[in-house]
Amino acid sequence: NNVIEANPLLKPERLSGFEGGVGGDTGPVKWSATVFDNHLADPVINATIGVGPGTFPIAGAVPAGGILYKRENVAAINAYGLEADAEVRPLPQLAVKLAGAYTDAHVQGGLAAPQLTGKLPALDAKFTGTASGVWTVTSSWNVSASLRYESLRYDDDLNTLVDQPFLTADLRTDYKVTPNFGVYLAVINAGDAAIVTARAATGVPSYDIPRTVRIGLTFRR
């Protein structure tokens, strides 16, 4: 029931900042790390105008449980943080990868939206982390697994609608029948985690896909 109104008067966003990174490859371990500090001027956000049920001049009727947003520029978003990843092979047939990112981002509302100053950008998780592993059982058969974690996010610019942290897992096995043809079995979101993608004004959530099993064929020329 959420409604987002366009805005033909938007100014283009302008990004400035710096980043620096280091990395290494020491035998079975490869790693890298990058720090960054960015300033986004005139960022475009979905600004909350009102909550339904109600009638608004720019949009007409907004139903119960809906939020009326309009695309707007605010003064700036400042963000700094760290990204890092590593890959290790404890055994020749096993590869493990780890990656994570920490971002501390805050909105500067300026004169246009002073109520947003200091708030987190919508849908911005401060921390995300992934871990994955691939086990090469034979030259024709491999098994893989991956985990993904995201910390708390806010679904709206006012930071009133909370999307809880989640951890999801995917599993997959591939078998190569011929050099060009294979079959696979995959389980997406194996733990059936509740991954919120949006919220209405009443807090009613929309979800990403639940546990899903796929069987498929692959062909490579």
Coordinates of N, CA and C in Angstrom, one line a residue, residues 60 82-83 89 116 133 161 170 183 193:
G60 N -3.4 11.9 -4.2 CA -4.7 11.4 -4.1 C -4.9 10.5 -2.9
L82 N 34.7 0.0 6.6 CA 35.8 -1.0 6.3 C 35.1 -2.2 5.6
E83 N 35.8 -2.6 4.5 CA 35.4 -3.8 3.8 C 36.6 -4.8 3.8
R89 N 42.6 -22.0 1.8 CA 42.5 -23.4 1.4 C 43.2 -24.3 2.4
L116 N 15.7 14.8 9.8 CA 16.5 13.6 9.4 C 17.9 13.6 9.8
G133 N 31.9 -21.9 1.4 CA 32.8 -23.0 1.3 C 32.5 -23.9 0.1
L161 N 10.5 2.3 11.3 CA 10.1 1.0 10.9 C 11.4 0.1 10.9
D170 N 22.4 -21.0 2.2 CA 22.2 -21.6 0.9 C 23.1 -22.9 0.8
V183 N 24.1 -31.5 -13.7 CA 22.9 -31.3 -13.0 C 23.2 -30.8 -11.6
A193 N 14.7 -18.5 6.9 CA 14.7 -17.2 7.6 C 13.7 -16.2 7.1

